[in-house]
mmCIF file with all atom_site columns, C-alpha atoms in Angstrom:
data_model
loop_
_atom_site.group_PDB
_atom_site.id
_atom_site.type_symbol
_atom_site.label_atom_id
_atom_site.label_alt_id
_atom_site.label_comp_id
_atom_site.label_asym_id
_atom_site.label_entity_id
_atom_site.label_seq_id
_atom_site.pdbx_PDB_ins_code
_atom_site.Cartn_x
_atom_site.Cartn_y
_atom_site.Cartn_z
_atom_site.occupancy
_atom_site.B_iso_or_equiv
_atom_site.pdbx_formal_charge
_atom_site.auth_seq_id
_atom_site.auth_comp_id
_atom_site.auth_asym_id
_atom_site.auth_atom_id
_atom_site.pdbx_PDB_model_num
ATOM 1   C CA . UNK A 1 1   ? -11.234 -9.168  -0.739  1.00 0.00 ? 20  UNK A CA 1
ATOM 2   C CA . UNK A 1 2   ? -9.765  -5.792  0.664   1.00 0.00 ? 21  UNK A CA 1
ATOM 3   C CA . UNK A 1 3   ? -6.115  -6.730  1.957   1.00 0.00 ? 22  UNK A CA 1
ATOM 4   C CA . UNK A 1 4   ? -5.092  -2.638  1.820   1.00 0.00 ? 23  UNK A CA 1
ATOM 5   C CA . UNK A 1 5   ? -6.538  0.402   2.124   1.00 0.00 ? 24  UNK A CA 1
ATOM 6   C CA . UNK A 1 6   ? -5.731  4.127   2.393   1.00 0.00 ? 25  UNK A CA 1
ATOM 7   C CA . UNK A 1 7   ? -7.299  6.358   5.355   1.00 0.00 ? 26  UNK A CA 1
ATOM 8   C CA . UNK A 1 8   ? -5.317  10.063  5.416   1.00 0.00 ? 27  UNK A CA 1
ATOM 9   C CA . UNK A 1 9   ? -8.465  12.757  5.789   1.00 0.00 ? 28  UNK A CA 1
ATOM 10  C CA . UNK A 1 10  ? -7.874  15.042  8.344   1.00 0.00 ? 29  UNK A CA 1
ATOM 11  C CA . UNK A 1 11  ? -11.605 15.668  9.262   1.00 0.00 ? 30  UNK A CA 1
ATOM 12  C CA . UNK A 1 12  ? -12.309 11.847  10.343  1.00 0.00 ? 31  UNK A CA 1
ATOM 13  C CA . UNK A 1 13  ? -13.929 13.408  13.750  1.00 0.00 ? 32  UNK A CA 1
ATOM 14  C CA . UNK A 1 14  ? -15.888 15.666  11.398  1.00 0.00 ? 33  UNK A CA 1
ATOM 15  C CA . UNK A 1 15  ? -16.887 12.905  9.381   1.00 0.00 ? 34  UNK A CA 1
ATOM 16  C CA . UNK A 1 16  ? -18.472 10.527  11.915  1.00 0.00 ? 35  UNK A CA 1
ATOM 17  C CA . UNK A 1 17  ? -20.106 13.934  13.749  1.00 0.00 ? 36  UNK A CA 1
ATOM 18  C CA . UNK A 1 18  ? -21.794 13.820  10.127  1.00 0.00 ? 37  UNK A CA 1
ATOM 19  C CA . UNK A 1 19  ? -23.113 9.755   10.650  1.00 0.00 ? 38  UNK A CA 1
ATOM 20  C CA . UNK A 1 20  ? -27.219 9.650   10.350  1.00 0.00 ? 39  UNK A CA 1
ATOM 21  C CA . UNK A 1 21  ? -28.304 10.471  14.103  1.00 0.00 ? 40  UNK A CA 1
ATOM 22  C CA . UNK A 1 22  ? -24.751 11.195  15.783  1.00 0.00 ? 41  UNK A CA 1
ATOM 23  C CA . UNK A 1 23  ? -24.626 14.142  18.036  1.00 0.00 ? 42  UNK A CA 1
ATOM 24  C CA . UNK A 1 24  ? -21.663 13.708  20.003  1.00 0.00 ? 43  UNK A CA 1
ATOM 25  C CA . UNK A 1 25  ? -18.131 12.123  19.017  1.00 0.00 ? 44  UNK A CA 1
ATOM 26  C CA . UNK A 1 26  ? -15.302 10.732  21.575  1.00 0.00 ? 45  UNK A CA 1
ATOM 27  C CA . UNK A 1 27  ? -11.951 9.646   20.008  1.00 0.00 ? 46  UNK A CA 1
ATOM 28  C CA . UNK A 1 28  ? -10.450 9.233   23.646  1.00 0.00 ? 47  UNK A CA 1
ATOM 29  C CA . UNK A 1 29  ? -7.038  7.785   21.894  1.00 0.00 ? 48  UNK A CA 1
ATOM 30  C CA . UNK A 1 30  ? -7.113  10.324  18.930  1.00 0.00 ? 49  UNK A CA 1
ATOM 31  C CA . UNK A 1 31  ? -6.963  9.736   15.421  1.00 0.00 ? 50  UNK A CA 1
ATOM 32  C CA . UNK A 1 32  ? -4.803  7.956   13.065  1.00 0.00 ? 51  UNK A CA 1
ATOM 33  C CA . UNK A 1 33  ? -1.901  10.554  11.097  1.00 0.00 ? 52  UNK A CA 1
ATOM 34  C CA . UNK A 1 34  ? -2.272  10.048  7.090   1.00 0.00 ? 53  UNK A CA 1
ATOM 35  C CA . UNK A 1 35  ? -2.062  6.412   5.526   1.00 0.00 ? 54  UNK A CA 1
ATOM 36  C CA . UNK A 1 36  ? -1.565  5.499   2.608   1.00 0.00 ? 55  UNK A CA 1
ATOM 37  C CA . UNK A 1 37  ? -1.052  1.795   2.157   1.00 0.00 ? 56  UNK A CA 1
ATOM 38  C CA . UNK A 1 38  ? -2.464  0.260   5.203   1.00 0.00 ? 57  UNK A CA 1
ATOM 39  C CA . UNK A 1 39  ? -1.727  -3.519  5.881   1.00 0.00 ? 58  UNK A CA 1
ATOM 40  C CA . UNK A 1 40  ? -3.904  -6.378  7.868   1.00 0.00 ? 59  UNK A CA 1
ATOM 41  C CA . UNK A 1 41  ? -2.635  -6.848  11.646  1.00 0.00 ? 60  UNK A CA 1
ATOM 42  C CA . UNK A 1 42  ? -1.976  -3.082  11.694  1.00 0.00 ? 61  UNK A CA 1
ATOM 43  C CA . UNK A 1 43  ? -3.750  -0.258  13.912  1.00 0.00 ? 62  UNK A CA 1
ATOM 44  C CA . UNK A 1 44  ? -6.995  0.985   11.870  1.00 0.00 ? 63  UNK A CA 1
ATOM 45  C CA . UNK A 1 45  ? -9.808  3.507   13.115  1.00 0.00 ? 64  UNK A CA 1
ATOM 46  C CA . UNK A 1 46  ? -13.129 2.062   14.359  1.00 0.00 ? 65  UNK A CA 1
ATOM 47  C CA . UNK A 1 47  ? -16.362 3.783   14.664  1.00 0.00 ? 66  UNK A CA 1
ATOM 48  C CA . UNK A 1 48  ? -18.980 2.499   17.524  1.00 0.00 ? 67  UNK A CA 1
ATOM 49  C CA . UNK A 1 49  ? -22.172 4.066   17.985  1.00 0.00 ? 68  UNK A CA 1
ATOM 50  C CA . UNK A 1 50  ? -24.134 4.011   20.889  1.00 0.00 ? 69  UNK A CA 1
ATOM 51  C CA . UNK A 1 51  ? -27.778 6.051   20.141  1.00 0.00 ? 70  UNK A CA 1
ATOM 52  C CA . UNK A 1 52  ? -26.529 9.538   19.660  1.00 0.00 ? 71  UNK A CA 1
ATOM 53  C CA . UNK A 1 53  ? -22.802 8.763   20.580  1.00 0.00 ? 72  UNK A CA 1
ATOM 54  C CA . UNK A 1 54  ? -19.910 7.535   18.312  1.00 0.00 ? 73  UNK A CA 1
ATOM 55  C CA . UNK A 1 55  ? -16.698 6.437   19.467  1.00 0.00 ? 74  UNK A CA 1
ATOM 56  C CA . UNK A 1 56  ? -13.500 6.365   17.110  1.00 0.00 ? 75  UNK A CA 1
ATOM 57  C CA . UNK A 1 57  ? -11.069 3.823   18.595  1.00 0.00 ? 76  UNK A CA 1
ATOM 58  C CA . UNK A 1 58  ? -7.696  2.216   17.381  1.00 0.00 ? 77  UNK A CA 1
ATOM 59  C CA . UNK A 1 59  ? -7.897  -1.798  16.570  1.00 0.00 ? 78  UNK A CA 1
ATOM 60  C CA . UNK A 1 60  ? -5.721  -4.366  14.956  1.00 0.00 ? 79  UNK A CA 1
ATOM 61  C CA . UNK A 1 61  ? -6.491  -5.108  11.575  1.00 0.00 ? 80  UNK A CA 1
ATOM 62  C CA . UNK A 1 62  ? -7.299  -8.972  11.743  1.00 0.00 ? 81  UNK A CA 1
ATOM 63  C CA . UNK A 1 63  ? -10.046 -9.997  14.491  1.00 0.00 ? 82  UNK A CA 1
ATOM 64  C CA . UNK A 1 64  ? -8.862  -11.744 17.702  1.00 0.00 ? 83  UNK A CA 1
ATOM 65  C CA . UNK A 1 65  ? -12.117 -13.780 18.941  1.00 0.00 ? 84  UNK A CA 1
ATOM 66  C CA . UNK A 1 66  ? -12.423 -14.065 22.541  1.00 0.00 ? 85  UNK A CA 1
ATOM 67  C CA . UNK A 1 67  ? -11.309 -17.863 22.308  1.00 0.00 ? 86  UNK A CA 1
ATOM 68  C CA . UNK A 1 68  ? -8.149  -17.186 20.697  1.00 0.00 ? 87  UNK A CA 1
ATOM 69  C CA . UNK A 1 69  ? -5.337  -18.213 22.473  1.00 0.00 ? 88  UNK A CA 1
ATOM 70  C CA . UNK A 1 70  ? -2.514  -16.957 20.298  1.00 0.00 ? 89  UNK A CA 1
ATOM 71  C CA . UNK A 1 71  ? -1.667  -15.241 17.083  1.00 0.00 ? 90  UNK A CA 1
ATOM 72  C CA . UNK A 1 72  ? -1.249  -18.452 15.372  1.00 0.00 ? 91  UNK A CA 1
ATOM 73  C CA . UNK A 1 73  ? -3.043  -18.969 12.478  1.00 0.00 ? 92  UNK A CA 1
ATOM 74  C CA . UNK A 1 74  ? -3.895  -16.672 9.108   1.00 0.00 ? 93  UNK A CA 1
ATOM 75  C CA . UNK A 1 75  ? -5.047  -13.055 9.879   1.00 0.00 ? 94  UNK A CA 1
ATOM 76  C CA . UNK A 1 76  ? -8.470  -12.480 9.860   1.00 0.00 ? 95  UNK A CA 1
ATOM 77  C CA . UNK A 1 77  ? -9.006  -8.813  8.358   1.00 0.00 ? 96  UNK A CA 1
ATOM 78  C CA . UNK A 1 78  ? -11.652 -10.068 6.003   1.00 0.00 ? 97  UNK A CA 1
ATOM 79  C CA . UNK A 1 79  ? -15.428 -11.821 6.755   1.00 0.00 ? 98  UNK A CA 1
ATOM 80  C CA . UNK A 1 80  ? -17.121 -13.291 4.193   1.00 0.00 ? 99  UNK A CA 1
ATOM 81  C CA . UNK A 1 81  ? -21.042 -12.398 4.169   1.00 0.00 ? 100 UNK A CA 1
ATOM 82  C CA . UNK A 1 82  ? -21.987 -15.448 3.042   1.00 0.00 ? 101 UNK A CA 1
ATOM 83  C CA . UNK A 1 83  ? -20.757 -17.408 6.335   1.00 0.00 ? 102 UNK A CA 1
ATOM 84  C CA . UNK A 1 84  ? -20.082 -14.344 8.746   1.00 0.00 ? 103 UNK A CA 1
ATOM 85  C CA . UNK A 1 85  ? -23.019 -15.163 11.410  1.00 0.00 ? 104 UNK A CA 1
ATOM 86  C CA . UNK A 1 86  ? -22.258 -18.917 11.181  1.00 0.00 ? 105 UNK A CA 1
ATOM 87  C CA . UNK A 1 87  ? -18.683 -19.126 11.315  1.00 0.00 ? 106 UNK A CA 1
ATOM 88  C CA . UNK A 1 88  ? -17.045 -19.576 14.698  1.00 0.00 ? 107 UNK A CA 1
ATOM 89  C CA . UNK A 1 89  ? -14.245 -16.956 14.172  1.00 0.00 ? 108 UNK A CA 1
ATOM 90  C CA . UNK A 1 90  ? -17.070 -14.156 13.510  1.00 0.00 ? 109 UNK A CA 1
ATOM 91  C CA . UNK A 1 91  ? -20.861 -15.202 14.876  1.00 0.00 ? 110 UNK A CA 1
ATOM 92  C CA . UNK A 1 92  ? -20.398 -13.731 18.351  1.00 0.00 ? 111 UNK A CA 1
ATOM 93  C CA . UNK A 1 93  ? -19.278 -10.572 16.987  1.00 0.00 ? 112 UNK A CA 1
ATOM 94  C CA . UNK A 1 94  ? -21.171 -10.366 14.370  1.00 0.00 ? 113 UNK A CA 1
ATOM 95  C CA . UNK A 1 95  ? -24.343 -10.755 16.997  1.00 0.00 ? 114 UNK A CA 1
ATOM 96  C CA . UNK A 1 96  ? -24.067 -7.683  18.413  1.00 0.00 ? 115 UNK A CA 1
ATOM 97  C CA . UNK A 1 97  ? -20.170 -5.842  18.240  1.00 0.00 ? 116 UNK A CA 1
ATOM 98  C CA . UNK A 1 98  ? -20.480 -4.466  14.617  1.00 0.00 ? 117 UNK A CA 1
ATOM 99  C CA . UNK A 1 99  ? -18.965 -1.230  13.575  1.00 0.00 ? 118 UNK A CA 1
ATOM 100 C CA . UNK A 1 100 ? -17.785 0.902   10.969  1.00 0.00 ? 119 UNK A CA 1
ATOM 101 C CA . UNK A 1 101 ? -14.375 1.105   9.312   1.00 0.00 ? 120 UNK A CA 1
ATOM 102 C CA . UNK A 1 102 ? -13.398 4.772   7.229   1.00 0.00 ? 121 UNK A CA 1
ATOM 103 C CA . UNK A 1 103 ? -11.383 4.757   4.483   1.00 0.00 ? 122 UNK A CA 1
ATOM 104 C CA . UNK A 1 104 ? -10.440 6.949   1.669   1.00 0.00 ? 123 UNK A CA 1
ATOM 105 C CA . UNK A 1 105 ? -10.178 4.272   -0.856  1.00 0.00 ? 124 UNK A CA 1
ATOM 106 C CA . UNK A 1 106 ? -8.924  0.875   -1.222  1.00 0.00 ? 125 UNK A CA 1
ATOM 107 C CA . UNK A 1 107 ? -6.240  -1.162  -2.897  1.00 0.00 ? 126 UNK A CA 1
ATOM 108 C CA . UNK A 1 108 ? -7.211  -4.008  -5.228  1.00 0.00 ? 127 UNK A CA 1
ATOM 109 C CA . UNK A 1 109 ? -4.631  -6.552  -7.456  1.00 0.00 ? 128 UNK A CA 1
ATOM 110 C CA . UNK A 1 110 ? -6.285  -7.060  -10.926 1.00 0.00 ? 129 UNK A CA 1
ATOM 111 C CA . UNK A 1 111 ? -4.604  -10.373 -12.526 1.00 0.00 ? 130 UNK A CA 1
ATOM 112 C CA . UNK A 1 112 ? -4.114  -10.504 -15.996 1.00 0.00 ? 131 UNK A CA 1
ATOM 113 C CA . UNK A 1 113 ? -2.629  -13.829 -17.157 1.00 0.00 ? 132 UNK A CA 1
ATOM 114 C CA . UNK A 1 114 ? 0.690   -13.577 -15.523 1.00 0.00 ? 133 UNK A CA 1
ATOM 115 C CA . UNK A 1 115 ? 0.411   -9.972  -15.065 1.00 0.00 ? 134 UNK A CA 1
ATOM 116 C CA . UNK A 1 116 ? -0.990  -8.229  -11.700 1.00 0.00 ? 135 UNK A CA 1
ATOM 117 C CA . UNK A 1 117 ? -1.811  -4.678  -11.558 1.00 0.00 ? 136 UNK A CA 1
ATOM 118 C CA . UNK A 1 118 ? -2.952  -3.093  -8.246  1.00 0.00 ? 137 UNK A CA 1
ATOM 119 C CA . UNK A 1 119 ? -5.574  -0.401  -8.701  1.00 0.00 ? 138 UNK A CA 1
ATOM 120 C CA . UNK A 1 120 ? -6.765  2.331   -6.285  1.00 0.00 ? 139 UNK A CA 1
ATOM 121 C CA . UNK A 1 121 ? -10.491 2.242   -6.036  1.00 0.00 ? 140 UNK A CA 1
ATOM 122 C CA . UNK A 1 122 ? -12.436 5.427   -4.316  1.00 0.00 ? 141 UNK A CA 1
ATOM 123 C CA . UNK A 1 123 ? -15.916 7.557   -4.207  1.00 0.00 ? 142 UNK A CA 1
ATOM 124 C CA . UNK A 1 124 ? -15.659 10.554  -6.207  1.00 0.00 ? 143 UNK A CA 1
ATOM 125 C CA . UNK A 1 125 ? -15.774 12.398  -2.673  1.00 0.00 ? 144 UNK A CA 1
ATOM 126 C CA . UNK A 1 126 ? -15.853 11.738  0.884   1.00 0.00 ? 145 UNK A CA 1
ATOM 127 C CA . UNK A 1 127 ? -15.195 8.377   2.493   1.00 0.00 ? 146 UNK A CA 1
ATOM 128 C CA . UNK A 1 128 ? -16.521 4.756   2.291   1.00 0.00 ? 147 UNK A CA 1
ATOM 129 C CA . UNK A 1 129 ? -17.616 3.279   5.250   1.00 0.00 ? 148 UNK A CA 1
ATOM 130 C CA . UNK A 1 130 ? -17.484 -0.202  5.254   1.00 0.00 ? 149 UNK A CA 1
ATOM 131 C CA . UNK A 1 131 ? -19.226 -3.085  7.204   1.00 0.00 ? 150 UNK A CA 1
ATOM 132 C CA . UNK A 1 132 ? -17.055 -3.987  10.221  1.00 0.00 ? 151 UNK A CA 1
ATOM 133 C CA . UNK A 1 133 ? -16.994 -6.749  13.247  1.00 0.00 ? 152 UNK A CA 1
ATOM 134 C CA . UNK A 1 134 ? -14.925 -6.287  16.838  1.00 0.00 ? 153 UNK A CA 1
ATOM 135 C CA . UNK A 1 135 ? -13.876 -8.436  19.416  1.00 0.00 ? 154 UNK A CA 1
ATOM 136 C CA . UNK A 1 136 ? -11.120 -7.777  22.120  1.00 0.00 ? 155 UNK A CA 1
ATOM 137 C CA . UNK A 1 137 ? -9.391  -11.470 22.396  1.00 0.00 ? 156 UNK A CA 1
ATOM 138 C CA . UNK A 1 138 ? -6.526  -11.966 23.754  1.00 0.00 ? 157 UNK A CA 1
ATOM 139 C CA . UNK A 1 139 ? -7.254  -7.857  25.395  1.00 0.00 ? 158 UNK A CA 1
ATOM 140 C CA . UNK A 1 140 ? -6.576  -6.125  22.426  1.00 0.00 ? 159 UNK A CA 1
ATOM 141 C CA . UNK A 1 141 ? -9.652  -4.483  20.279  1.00 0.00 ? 160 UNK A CA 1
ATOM 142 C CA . UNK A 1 142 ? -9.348  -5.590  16.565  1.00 0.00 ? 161 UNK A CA 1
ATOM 143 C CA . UNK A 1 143 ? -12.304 -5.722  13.573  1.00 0.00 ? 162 UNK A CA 1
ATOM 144 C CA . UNK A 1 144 ? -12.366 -7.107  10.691  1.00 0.00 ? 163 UNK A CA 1
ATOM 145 C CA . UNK A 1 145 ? -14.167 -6.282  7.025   1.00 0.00 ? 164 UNK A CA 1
ATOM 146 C CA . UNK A 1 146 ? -16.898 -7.909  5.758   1.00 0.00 ? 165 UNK A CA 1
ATOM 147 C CA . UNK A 1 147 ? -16.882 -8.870  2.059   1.00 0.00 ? 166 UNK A CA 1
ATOM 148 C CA . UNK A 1 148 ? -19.718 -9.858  -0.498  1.00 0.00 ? 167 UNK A CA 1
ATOM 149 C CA . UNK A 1 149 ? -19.871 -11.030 -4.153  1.00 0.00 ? 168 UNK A CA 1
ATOM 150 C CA . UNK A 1 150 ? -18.846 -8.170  -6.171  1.00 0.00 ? 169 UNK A CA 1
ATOM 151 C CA . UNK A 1 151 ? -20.632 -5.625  -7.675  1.00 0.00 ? 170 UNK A CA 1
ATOM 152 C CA . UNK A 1 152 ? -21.246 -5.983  -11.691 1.00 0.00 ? 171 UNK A CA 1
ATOM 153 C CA . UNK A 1 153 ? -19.692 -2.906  -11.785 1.00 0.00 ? 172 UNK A CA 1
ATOM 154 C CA . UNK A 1 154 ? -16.503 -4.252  -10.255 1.00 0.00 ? 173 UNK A CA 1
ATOM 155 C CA . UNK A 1 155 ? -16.591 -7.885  -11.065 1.00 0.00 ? 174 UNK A CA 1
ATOM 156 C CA . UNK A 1 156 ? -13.795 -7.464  -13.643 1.00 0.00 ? 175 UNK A CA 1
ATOM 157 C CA . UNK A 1 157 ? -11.180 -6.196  -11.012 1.00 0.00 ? 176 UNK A CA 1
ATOM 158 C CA . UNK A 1 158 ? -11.853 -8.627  -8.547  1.00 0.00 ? 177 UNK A CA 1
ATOM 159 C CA . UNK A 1 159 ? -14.929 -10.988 -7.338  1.00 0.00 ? 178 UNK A CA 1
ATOM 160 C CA . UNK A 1 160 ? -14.785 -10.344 -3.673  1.00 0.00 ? 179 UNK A CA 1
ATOM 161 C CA . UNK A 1 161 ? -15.750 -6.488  -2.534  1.00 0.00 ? 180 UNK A CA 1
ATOM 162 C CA . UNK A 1 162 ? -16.049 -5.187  1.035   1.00 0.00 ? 181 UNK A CA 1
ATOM 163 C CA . UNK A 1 163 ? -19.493 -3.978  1.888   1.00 0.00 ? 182 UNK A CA 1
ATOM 164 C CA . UNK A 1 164 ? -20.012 -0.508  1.776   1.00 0.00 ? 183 UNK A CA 1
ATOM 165 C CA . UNK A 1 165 ? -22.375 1.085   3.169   1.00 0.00 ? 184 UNK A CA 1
ATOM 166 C CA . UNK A 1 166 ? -25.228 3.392   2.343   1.00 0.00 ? 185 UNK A CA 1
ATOM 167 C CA . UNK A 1 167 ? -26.113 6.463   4.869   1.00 0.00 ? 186 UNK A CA 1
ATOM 168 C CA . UNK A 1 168 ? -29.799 5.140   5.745   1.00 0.00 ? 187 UNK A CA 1
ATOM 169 C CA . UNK A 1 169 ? -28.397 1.601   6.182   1.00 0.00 ? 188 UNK A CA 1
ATOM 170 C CA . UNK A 1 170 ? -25.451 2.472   9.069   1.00 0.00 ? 189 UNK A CA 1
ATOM 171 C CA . UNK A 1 171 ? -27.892 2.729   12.084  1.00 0.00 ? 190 UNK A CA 1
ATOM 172 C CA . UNK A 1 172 ? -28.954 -0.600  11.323  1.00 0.00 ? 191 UNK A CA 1
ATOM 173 C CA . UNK A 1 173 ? -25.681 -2.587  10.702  1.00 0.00 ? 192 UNK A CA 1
ATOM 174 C CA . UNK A 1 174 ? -24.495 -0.479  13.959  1.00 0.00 ? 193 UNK A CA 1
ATOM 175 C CA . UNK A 1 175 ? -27.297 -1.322  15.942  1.00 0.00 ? 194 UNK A CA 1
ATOM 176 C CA . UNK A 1 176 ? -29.833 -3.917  14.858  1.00 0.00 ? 195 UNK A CA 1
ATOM 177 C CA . UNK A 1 177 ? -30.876 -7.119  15.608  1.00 0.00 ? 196 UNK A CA 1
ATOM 178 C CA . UNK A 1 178 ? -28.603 -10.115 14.029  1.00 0.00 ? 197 UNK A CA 1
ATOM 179 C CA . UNK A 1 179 ? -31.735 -10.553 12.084  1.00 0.00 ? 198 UNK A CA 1
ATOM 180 C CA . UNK A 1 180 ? -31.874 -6.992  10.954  1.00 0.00 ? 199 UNK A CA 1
ATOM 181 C CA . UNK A 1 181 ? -27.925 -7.231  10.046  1.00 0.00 ? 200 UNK A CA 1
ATOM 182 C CA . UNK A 1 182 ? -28.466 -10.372 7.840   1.00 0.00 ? 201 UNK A CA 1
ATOM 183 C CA . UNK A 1 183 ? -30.636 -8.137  5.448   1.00 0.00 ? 202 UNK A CA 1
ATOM 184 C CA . UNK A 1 184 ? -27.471 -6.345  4.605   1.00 0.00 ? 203 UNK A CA 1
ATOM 185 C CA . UNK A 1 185 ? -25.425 -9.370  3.838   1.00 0.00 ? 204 UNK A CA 1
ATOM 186 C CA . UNK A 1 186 ? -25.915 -8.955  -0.018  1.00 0.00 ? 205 UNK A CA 1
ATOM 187 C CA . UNK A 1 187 ? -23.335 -6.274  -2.157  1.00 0.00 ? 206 UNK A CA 1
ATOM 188 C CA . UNK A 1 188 ? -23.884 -3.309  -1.633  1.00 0.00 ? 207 UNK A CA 1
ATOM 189 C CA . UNK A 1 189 ? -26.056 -0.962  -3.417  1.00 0.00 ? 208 UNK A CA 1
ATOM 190 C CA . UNK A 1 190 ? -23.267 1.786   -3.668  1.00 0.00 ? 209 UNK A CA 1
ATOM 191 C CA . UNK A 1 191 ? -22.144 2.362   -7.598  1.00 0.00 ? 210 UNK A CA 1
ATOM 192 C CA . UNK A 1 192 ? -20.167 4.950   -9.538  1.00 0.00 ? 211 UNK A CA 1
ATOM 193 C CA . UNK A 1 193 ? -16.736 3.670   -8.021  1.00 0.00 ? 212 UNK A CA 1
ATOM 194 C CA . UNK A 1 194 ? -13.790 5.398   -9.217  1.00 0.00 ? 213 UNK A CA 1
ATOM 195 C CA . UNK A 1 195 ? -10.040 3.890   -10.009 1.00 0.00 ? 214 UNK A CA 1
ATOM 196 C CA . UNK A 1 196 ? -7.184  4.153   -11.591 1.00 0.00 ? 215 UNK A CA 1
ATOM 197 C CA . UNK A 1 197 ? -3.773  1.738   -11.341 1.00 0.00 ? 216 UNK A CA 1
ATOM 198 C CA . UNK A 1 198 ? -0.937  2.815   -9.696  1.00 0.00 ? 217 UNK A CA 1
ATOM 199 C CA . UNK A 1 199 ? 2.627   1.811   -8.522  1.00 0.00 ? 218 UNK A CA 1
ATOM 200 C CA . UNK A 1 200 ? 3.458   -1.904  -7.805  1.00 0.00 ? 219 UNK A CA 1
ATOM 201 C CA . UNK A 1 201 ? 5.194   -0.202  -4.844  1.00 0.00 ? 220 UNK A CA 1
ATOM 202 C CA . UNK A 1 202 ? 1.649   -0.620  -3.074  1.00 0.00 ? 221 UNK A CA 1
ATOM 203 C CA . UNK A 1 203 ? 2.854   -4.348  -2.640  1.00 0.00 ? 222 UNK A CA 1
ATOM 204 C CA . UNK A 1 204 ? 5.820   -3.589  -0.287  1.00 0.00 ? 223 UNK A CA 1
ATOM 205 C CA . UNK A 1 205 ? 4.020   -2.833  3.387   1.00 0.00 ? 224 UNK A CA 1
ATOM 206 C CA . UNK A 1 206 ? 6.866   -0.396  4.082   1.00 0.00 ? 225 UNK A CA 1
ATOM 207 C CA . UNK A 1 207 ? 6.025   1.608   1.607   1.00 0.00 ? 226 UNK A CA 1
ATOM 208 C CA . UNK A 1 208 ? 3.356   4.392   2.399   1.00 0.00 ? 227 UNK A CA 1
ATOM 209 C CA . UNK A 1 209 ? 3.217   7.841   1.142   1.00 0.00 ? 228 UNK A CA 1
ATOM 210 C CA . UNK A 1 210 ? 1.241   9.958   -0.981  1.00 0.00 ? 229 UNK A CA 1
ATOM 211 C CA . UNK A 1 211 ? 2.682   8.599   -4.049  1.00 0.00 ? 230 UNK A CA 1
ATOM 212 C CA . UNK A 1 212 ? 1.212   5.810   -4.094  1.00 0.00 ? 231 UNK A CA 1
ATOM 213 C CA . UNK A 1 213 ? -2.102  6.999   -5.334  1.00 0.00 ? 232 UNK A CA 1
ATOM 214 C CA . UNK A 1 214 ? -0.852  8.137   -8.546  1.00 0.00 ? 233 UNK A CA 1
ATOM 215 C CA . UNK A 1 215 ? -1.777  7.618   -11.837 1.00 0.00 ? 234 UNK A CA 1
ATOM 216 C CA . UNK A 1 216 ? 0.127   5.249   -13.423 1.00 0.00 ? 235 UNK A CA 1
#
């Protein structure tokens, strides 16, 4: 599961000009300021790649499939690899409108008997990238994360992980067949996480500052 994450580099254009095979990056809506506790059903970056070409757009956290009639119903801001290309809410998108979501780190709530500590999980430089879906129902843009079966690395903080994504395997999420895609349905191959806990404050949406990240 991934229900927050943290985006606040200020070389995200940089970044994506750095994607296997990009030469050229739009961003006709600009980029994102800092975030540091970012919440399903709000604005998150996308990155679309057409051959040489990435495009960094804003989209609602939580997909809106092009049936959807309303924003009844529980967000969806996470896809579970296991049912992704089967399940109604994702298969179309999932098809052919996958992308890439940047993010510093991640938030994740490790439950100890009655206790629940939220921990701040990161690389030990750059960004993740992880495996993304869009749709544009009811004529908004908004993407979702896919999730696997954690790693055994980070089974003990939670079972669910978003799938990252490896360099050599972004062309193909971005632009392969379904088929192709379903190859990369397993957890990812990505290890030597890093994380630390930090404030409970992480819990409160409103709350989003620097702060957040540290030790506790």
């Amino acid at each position: 599961m991934c229900g927050r994450f943290v985006l606040f580099t200020e070389s995200l254009l940089d970044e994506v000009g750095n994607l296997p095979g990009i030469q050229e990056v739009h961003a006709p809506q600009g980029t994102p300021g800092p975030r540091y506790n970012i919440a399903p059903t709000q604005p998150i970056p996308i990155v679309r790649v057409r051959e040489e070409l990435a495009e960094v757009d804003p989209a609602r956290w939580a997909l809106l499939p092009q049936w959807k009639k309303d924003l009844d119903g529980p967000p969806l801001f996470n896809a579970r690899a296991e049912t992704v290309a089967s399940k109604p809410s994702f298969r179309t998108a999932f098809k052919s409108q996958r992308c890439l979501i940047p993010m510093n780190g991640y938030y994740e709530w490790h439950k100890d008997g009655s206790t629940k500590t939220p921990y701040y999980v990161h690389p030990d430089q750059g960004l993740l990238w992880a495996a993304g879906l869009w749709d544009t129902g009811l004529d908004r843009l908004s993407a979702t994360i896919v999730t696997t079966a954690a790693t055994e690395e980070m089974e003990w903080l939670h079972h669910r992980l978003p799938r990252f994504l490896a360099p050599e395997e972004m062309r193909t999420w971005l632009e392969g067949s379904a088929e192709e895609a379903k190859e990369l349905l397993v957890p990812t191959g990505l290890r030597g996480f890093e994380y630390h806990a930090v404030d409970k404050a992480v819990g409160t949406v409103s709350n989003d500052y620097p702060e957040l990240l540290i030790r506790q």
